[in-house]
XYZ file of C-alpha atoms in Angstrom:
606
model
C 72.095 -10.338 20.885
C 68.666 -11.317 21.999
C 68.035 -14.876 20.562
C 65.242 -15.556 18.030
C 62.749 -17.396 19.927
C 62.598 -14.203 21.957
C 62.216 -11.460 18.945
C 58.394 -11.162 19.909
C 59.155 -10.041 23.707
C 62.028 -7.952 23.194
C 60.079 -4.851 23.981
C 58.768 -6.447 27.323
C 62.352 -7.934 28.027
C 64.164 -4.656 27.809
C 61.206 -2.863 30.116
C 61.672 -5.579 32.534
C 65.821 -5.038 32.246
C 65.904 -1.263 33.203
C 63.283 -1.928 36.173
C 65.936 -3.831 37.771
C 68.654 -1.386 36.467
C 67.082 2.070 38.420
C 68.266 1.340 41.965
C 64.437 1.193 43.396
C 63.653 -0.826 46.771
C 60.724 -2.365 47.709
C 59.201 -3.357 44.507
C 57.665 -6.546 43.754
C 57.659 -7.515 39.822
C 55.746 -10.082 38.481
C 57.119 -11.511 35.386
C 54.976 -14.026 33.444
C 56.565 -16.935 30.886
C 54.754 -20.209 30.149
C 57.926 -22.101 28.839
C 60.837 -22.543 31.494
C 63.497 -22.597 28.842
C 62.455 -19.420 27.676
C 62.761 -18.138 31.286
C 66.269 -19.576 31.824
C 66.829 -17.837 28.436
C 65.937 -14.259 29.653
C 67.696 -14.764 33.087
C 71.134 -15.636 31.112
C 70.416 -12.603 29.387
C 69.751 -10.331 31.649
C 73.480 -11.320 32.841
C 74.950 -10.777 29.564
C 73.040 -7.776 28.359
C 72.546 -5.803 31.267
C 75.337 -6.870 34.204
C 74.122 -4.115 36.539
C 71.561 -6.163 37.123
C 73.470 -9.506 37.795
C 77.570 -8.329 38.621
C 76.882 -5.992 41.179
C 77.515 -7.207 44.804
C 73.805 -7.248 45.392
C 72.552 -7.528 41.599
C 69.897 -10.427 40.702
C 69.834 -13.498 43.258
C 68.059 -16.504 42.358
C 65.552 -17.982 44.921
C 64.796 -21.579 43.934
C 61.653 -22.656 44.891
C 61.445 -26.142 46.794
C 58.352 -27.482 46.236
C 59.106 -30.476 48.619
C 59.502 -27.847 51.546
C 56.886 -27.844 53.491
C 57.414 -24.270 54.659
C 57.073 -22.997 50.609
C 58.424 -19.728 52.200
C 60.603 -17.926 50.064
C 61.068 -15.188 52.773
C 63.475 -17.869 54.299
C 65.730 -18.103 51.662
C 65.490 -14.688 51.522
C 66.333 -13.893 55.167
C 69.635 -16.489 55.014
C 70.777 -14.950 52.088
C 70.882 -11.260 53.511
C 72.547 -12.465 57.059
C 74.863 -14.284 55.152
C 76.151 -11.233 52.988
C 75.226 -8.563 55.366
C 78.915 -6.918 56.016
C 78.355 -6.375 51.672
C 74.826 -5.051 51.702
C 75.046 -1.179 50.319
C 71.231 -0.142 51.411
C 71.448 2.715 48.619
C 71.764 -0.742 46.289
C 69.042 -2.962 47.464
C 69.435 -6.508 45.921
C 66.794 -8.327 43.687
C 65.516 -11.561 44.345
C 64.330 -13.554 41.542
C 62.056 -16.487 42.999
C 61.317 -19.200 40.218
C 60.197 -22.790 40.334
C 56.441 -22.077 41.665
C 55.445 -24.013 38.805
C 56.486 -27.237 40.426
C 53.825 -26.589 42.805
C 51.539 -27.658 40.468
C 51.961 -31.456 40.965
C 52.050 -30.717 44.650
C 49.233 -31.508 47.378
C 46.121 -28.739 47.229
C 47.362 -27.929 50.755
C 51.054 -27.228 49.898
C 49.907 -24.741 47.288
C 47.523 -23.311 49.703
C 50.580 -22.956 52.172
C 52.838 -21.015 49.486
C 49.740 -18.612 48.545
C 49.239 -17.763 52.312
C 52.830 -16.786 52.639
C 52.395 -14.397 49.576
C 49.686 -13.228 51.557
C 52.056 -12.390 54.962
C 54.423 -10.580 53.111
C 51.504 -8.202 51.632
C 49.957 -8.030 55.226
C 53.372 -7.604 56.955
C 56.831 -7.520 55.716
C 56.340 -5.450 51.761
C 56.323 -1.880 54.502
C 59.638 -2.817 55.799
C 61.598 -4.600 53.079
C 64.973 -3.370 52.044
C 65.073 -5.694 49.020
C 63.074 -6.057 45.923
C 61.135 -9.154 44.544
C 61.035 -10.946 40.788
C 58.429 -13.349 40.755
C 58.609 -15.715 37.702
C 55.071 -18.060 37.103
C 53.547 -19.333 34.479
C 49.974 -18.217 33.667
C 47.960 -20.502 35.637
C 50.150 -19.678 38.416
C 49.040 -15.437 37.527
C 45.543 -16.135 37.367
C 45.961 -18.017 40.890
C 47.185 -15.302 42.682
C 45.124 -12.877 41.047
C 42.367 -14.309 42.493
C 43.332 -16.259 45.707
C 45.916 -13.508 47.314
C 44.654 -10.071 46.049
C 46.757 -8.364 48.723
C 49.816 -9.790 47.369
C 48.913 -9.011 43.813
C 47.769 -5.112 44.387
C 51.438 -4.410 45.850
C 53.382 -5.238 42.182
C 54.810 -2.512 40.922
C 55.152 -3.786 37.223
C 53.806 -6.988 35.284
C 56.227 -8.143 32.509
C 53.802 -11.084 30.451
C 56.301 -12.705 27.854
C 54.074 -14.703 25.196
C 54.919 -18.498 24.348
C 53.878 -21.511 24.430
C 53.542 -23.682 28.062
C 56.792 -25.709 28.416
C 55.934 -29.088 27.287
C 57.079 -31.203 30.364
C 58.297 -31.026 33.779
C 61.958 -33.143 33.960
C 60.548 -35.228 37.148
C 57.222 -36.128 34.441
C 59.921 -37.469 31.424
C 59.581 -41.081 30.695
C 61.363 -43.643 32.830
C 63.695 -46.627 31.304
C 61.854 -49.768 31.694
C 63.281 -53.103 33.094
C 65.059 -56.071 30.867
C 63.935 -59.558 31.517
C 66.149 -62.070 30.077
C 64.045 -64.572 28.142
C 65.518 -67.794 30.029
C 66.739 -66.543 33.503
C 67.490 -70.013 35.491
C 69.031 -70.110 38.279
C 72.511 -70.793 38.229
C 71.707 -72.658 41.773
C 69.683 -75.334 39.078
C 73.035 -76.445 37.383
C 74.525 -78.253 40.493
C 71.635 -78.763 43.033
C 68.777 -81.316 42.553
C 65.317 -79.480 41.710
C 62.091 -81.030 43.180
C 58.987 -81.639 41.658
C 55.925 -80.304 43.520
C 54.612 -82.336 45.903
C 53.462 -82.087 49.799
C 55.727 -80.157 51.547
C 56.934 -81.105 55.077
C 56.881 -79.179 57.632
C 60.006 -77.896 59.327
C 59.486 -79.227 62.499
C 59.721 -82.850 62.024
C 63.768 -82.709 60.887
C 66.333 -84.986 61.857
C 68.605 -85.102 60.115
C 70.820 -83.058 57.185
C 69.752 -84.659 54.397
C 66.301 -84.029 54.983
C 66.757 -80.553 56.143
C 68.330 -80.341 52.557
C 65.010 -82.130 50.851
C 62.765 -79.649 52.651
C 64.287 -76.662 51.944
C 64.852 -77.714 48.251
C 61.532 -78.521 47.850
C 60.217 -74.929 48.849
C 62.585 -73.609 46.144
C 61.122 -75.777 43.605
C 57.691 -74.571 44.162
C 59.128 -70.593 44.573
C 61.121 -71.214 41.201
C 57.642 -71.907 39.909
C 56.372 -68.741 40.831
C 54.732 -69.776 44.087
C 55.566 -66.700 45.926
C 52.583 -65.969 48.255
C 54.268 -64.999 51.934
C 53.276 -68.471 53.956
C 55.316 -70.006 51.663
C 58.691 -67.790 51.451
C 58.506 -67.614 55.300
C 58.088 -71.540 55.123
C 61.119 -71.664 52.875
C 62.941 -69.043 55.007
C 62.466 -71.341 58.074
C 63.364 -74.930 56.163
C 66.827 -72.863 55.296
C 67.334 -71.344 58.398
C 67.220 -75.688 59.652
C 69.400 -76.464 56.821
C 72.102 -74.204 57.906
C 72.009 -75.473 61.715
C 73.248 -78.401 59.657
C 76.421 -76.982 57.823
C 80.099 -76.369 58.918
C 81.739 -72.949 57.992
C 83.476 -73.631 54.557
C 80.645 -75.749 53.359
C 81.382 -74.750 49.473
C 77.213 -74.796 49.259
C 76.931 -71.744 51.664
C 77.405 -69.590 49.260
C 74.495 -70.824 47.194
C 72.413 -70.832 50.427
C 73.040 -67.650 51.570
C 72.352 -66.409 48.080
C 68.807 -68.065 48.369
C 67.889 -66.649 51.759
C 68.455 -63.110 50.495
C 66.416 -63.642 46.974
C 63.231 -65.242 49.100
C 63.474 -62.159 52.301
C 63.809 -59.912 48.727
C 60.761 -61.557 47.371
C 59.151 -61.397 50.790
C 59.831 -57.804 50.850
C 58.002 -57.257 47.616
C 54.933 -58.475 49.248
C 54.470 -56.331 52.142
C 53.017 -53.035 51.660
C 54.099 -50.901 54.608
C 57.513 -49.168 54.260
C 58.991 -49.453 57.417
C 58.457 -53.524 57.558
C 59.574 -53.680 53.634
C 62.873 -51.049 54.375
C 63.811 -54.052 57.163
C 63.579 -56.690 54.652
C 65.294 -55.355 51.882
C 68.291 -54.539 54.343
C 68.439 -57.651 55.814
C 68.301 -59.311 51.784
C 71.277 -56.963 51.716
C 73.124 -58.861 54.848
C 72.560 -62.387 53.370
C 73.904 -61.446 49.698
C 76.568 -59.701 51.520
C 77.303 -62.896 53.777
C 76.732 -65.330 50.468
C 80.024 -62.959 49.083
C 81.829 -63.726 52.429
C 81.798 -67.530 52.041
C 83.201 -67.282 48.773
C 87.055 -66.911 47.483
C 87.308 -63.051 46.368
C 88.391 -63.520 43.457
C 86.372 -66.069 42.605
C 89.078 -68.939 41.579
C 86.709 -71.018 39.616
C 84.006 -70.347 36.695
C 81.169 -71.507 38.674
C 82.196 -69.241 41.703
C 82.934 -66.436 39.208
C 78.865 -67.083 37.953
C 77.785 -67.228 41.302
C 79.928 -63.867 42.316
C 78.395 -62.210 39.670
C 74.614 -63.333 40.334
C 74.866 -62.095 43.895
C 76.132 -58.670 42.884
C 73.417 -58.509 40.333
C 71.026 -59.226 43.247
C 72.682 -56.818 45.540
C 72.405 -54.050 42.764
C 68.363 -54.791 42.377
C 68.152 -54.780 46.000
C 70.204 -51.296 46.504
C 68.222 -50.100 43.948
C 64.692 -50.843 45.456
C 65.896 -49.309 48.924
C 66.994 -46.250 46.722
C 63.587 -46.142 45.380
C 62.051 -46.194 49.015
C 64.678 -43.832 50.998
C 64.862 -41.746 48.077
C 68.884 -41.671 48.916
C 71.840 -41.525 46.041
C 74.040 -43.576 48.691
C 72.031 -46.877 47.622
C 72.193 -45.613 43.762
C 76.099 -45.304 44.330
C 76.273 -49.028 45.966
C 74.173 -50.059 43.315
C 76.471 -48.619 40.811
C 79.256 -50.508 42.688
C 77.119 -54.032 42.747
C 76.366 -54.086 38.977
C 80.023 -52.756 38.192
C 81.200 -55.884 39.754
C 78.925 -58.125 38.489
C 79.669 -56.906 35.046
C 83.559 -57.422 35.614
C 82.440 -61.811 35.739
C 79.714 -61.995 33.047
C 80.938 -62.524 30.102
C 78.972 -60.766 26.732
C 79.698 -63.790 24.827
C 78.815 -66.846 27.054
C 76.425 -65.300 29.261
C 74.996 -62.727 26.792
C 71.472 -62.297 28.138
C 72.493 -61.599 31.695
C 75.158 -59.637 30.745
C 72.460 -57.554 28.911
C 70.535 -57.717 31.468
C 72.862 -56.550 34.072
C 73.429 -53.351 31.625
C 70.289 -52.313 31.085
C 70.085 -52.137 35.143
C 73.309 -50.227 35.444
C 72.129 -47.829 32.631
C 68.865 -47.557 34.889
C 70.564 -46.628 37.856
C 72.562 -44.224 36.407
C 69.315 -42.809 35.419
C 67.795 -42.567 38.588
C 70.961 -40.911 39.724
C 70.733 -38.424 37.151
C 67.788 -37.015 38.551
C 69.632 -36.550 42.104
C 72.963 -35.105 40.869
C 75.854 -34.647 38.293
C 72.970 -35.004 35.622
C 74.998 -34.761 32.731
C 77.445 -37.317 33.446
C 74.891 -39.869 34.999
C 72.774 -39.876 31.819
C 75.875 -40.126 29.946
C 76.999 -43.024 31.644
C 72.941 -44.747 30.997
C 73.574 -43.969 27.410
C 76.687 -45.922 27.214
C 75.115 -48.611 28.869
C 72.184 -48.890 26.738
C 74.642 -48.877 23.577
C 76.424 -51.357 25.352
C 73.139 -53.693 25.862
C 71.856 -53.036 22.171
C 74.744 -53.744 20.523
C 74.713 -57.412 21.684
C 71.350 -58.037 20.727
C 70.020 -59.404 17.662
C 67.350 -57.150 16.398
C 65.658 -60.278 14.598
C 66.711 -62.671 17.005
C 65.356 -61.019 19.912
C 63.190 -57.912 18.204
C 61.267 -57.290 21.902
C 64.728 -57.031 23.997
C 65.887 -54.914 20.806
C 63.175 -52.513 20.359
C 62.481 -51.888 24.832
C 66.446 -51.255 24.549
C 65.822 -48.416 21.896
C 63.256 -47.428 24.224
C 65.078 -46.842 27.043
C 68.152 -45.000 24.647
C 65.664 -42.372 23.333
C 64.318 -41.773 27.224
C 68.075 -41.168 28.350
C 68.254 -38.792 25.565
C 64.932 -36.900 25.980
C 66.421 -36.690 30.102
C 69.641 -35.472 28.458
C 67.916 -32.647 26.097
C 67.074 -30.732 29.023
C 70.331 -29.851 29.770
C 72.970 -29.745 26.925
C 72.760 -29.565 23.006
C 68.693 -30.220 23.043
C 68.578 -30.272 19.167
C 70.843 -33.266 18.409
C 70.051 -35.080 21.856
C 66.131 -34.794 20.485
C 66.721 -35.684 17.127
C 68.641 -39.377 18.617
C 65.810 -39.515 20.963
C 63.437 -39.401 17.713
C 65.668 -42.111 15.986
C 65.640 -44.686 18.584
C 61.730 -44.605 19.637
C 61.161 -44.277 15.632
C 63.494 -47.839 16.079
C 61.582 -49.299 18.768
C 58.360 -48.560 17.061
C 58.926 -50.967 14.305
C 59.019 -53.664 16.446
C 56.533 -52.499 18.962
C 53.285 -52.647 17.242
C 49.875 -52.693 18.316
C 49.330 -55.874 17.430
C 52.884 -57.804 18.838
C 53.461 -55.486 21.809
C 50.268 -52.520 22.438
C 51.075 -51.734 25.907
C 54.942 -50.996 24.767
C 53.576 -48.975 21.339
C 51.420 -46.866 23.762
C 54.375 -46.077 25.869
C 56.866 -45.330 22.968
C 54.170 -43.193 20.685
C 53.900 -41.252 24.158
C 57.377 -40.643 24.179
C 57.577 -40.273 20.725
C 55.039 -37.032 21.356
C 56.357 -35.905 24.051
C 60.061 -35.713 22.221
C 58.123 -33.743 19.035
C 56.534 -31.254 21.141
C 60.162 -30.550 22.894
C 61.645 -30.366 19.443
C 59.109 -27.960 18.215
C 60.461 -25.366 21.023
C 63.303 -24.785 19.096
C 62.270 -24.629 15.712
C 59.971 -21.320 15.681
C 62.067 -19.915 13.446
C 60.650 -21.897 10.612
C 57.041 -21.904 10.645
C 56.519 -24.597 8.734
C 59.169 -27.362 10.392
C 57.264 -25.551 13.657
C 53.867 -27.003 12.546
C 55.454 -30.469 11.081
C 56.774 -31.236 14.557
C 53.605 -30.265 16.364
C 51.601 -32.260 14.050
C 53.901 -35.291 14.541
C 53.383 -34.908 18.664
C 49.836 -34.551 17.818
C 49.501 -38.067 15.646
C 51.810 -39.993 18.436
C 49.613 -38.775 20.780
C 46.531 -39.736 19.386
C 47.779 -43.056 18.810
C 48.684 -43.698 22.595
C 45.217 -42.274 23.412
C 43.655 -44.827 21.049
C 45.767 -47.475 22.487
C 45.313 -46.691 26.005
C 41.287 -47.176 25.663
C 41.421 -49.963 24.206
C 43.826 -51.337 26.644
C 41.727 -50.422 29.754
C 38.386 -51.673 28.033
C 39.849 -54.757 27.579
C 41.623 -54.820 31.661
C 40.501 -52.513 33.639
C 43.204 -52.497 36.097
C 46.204 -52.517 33.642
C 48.841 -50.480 34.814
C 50.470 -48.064 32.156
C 53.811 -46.261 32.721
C 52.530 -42.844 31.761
C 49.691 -41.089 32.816
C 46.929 -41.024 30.362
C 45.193 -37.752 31.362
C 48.775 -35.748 31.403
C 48.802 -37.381 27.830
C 45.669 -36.027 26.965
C 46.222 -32.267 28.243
C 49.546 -32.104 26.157
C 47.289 -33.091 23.299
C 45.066 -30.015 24.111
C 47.938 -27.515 24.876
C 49.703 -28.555 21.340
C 46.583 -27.863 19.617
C 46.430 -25.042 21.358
C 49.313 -23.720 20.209
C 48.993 -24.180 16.206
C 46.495 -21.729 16.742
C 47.311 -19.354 18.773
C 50.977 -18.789 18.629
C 52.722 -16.059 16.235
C 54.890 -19.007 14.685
C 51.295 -20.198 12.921
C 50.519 -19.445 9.582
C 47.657 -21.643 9.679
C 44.068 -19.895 8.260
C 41.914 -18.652 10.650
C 39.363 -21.233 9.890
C 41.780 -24.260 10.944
C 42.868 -22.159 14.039
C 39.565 -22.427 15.289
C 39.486 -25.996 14.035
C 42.624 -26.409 16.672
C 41.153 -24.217 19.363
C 37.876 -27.003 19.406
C 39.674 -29.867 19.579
C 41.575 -28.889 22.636
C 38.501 -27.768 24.405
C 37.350 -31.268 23.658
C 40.884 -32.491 24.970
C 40.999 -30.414 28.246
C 37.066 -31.093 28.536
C 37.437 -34.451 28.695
C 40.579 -34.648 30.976
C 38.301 -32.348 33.580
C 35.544 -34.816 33.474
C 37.956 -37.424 34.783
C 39.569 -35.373 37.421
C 37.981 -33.795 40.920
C 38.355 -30.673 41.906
C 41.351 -31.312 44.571
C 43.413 -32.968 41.558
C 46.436 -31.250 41.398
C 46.337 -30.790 38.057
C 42.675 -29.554 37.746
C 42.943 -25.770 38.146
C 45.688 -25.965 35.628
C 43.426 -27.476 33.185
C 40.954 -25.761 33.691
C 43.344 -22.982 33.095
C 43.854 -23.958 29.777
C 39.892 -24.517 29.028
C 39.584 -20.718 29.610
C 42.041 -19.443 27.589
C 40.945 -21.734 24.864
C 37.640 -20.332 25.163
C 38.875 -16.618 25.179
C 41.443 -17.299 21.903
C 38.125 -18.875 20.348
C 36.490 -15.030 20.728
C 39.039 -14.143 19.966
C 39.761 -15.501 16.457
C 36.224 -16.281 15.443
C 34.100 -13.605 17.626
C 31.052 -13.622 19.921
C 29.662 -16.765 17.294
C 32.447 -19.001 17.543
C 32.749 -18.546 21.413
C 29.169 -19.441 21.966
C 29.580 -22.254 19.771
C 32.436 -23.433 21.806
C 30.543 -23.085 25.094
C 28.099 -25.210 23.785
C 30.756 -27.919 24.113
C 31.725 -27.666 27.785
C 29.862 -29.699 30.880
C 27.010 -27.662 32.226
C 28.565 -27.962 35.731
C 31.916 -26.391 34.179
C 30.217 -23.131 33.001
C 29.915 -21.615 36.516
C 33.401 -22.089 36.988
C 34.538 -20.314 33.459
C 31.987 -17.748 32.555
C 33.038 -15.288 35.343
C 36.510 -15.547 34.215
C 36.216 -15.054 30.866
């Protein structure tokens, strides 16, 4: 049985089913769907209703698109996949090679998409004469109207065009919200409880030691000032050096080196954080990792004593960060997975009741790794694993004690359950995901926290708008949720101007003008999809406001954005549902709205 959301297509779905079912070669099929799930939908259909097309030996073969490859040549794939099974290849049964993920492209480099468009062009030129296969090209509408225009030798060689109708999916995975980081609200070192702390004053210089004791003054007296956030690079290498005297200083089994050791790494980690090119940063983090790792060795494993067990735990804390920020910059799970380790271990000597906001702390980290991971691999079970560590962290705080901690922990629970929608049980996973940002909001306000309400309204949105992709069975829950994304929206576009008035440098952890386009897209959508039962009148209502939306977003982009053809995209076939709906009248009055300098781009298109 065809599923509901796909009623409206089922004629196109069953024409596109018996093309692949006749046994033709050399065809090329462009099939076009907005919405990604919907796409997934019809492939796992196409298995289940029609397994010609999928069981045979050389039935439907998935090409995945790797938008990080700089070749962007399906043709490769394509080539591997036939050597591989050639001893199988019937030639009176030609296989079918679906090729999806070109809309990833989309947030790729204007040159990358340039790159896959000329290789649509060399197999028109060259290899659609010869090919003993047949291709299925999934894209979403921009993607079409691309193609149309850029490679018309490609496009004149499809032998059928299957256009399913629904709206645009309403985020990539990779553009999801991110957790954000815990900061416990008194952090001292546990170096502070047993070590004298200086007071500013005018540091010595390294080179005018004689002795231990003043090697120890010294090098105390830089960690004073970096404790007080003096962490400009003359004076970490300074501190770096007046340690690196101290230790000329110490025997092996000096209890302190531990402590010492411990130090070094944090200040070559801080160090690290202040250089900009990778290859000089990569070196520091790894040799942070070498001085935590030599801080464990000077320690009894176990740690035999409560102190040592605080101090075990604080450099395994460290080493997680540290594994994590190498991650970040290698882009490698191996760190993730020794980061997992770190924070495991530090976990196992924190305790939730005496050291409750590291212990939280140390959580929310692990939870954020697991995240990260999640993204790489074995997402189900990684985002799983961030859940119950978020749990974990919330359930030990106090939501009026600590309401901030509380509400950025809700935060990052409804993110791991937005990430988790996209691949299992997307109804209930949204509807927690709604729960906990609705949580975090209460304490997140635009007056206490605006920068935090921003983010979590734009997650709130962005959660709505999924949700609403699986409720077009009832219209009017279907419009409910859409208006919901729309108000969230709104209110993190309100939030987000005032923010940037005020400091223009602020740096926000979404992107405003993806924010605004959703806002246009959703608006587009109450009025032109077959869910609406909106009158006429407030379709067009809907269709203006998200010409003003994409509008606006274009007069903040340049043309070699990557997302500016898409948006501009959507500005077109705003403009043609406004003729649409309200005739000649209505259209003019919309163009009356759009930049001058836009209306050579559109006009021929429409």
């Amino acid at each position: 049985m065809i599923p509901p959301e796909l009623y409206r297509n089922q004629q196109t779905y069953q024409q596109l089913a018996q093309a692949l079912s006749l046994g033709l070669r050399r065809q090329i099929w462009i099939a076009v769907c907005d919405n990604r799930y919907w796409r997934d939908r019809l492939m796992e259909r196409l298995a289940e209703d029609h397994p010609q097309t999928t069981q045979a030996p050389h039935g439907l073969v998935p090409i995945v698109l790797n938008a990080q490859n700089p070749e962007l040549n399906p043709l490769l794939a394509i080539s591997h996949w036939l050597r591989t099974h050639q001893q199988q290849v019937n030639p009176l049964e030609p296989p079918t090679f679906a090729i999806i993920g070109v809309e990833h492209l989309t947030l790729q480099s204007s040159q990358q998409q340039r790159r896959f468009l000329k290789n649509l062009k060399f197999i028109a030129d060259i290899y659609v004469p010869k090919m003993d296969f047949n291709l299925l090209l999934w894209l979403p509408r921009p993607w079409m109207n691309s193609i149309t225009e850029s490679v018309p030798e490609f496009w004149q060689w499809r032998t059928g065009l299957f256009e399913f109708q629904g709206e645009p999916t309403p985020v990539l995975l990779s553009d999801l919200p991110k957790p954000e980081q815990f900061f416990p609200v008194q952090d001292q070192q546990f170096f502070d409880r047993y070590f004298r702390t200086f007071d500013p004053q005018n540091l010595q210089s390294t080179t005018t030691v004689d002795s231990e004791q003043q090697a120890w003054a010294i090098s105390q007296q830089y960690r004073a000032q970096i404790h007080q956030e003096n962490t400009d690079e003359v004076t970490l290498r300074s501190a770096l050096a007046s340690y690196e005297q101290l230790l000329t200083y110490l025997k092996s089994g000096d209890r302190r080196l531990g402590n010492i050791y411990n130090d070094i790494g944090n200040f070559t980690w801080l160090l690290a954080r202040q250089i900009t090119e990778p290859e000089p940063k990569q070196r520091h983090l790894q040799r942070s990792v070498e001085y935590y790792e030599r801080a464990l060795t000077e320690m009894p494993t176990p740690p035999d004593t409560e102190p040592d067990a605080e101090l075990f735990a604080m450099i395994h804390n460290n080493l997680g960060a540290v594994y994590s920020d190498l991650a970040h910059y290698q882009n490698s799970s191996d760190f993730l997975h020794r980061a997992v380790q770190a924070y495991e271990a530090a976990l196992a000597h924190r305790s939730p009741d005496t050291d409750t906001l590291r212990y939280i702390s140390t959580q929310n980290n692990l939870g954020t790794v697991y995240w990260h991971l999640a993204q790489q691999e074995n997402s189900v079970s990684h985002l799983q694993g961030a859940i119950n560590c978020y749990e974990s962290a919330a359930r030990l705080l106090n939501e009026e004690q600590e309401p901030e901690n509380w509400a950025m922990m809700q935060n990052n629970l409804g993110t791991a359950y937005l990430n988790l929608s996209q691949y299992q049980d997307p109804n209930a996973c949204l509807q927690v995901a709604l729960s906990a940002y609705q949580a975090a909001l209460q304490h997140r306000t635009p007056e206490t926290n605006p920068v935090g309400c921003a983010s979590t309204h734009n997650n709130l949105g962005t959660t709505y708008w999924q949700l609403s992709v699986y409720l077009t069975e009832d219209s009017e829950q279907w419009q409910k949720t859409l208006e919901a994304a729309i108000a969230s929206y709104e209110i993190t576009l309100s939030l987000a101007h005032l923010l940037t008035q005020d400091d223009p440098d602020l740096s926000l952890d979404f992107a405003v003008l993806d924010t605004l386009n959703n806002l246009g897209l959703i608006h587009y959508q109450l009025a032109t999809e077959l869910t609406s039962a909106l009158p006429q009148a407030n379709k067009i209502e809907h269709l203006q406001t998200a010409i003003k939306a994409h509008c606006l977003s274009l007069s903040k982009q340049i043309e070699d954005d990557p997302n500016y053809e898409d948006t501009l995209s959507y500005l077109i076939g705003e403009v043609r549902a406004v003729y649409e709906q309200g005739g000649i009248v209505a259209q003019n009055q919309a163009l009356s709205e759009v930049p001058s300098e836009l209306l050579p781009r559109i006009l021929p298109r429409l």
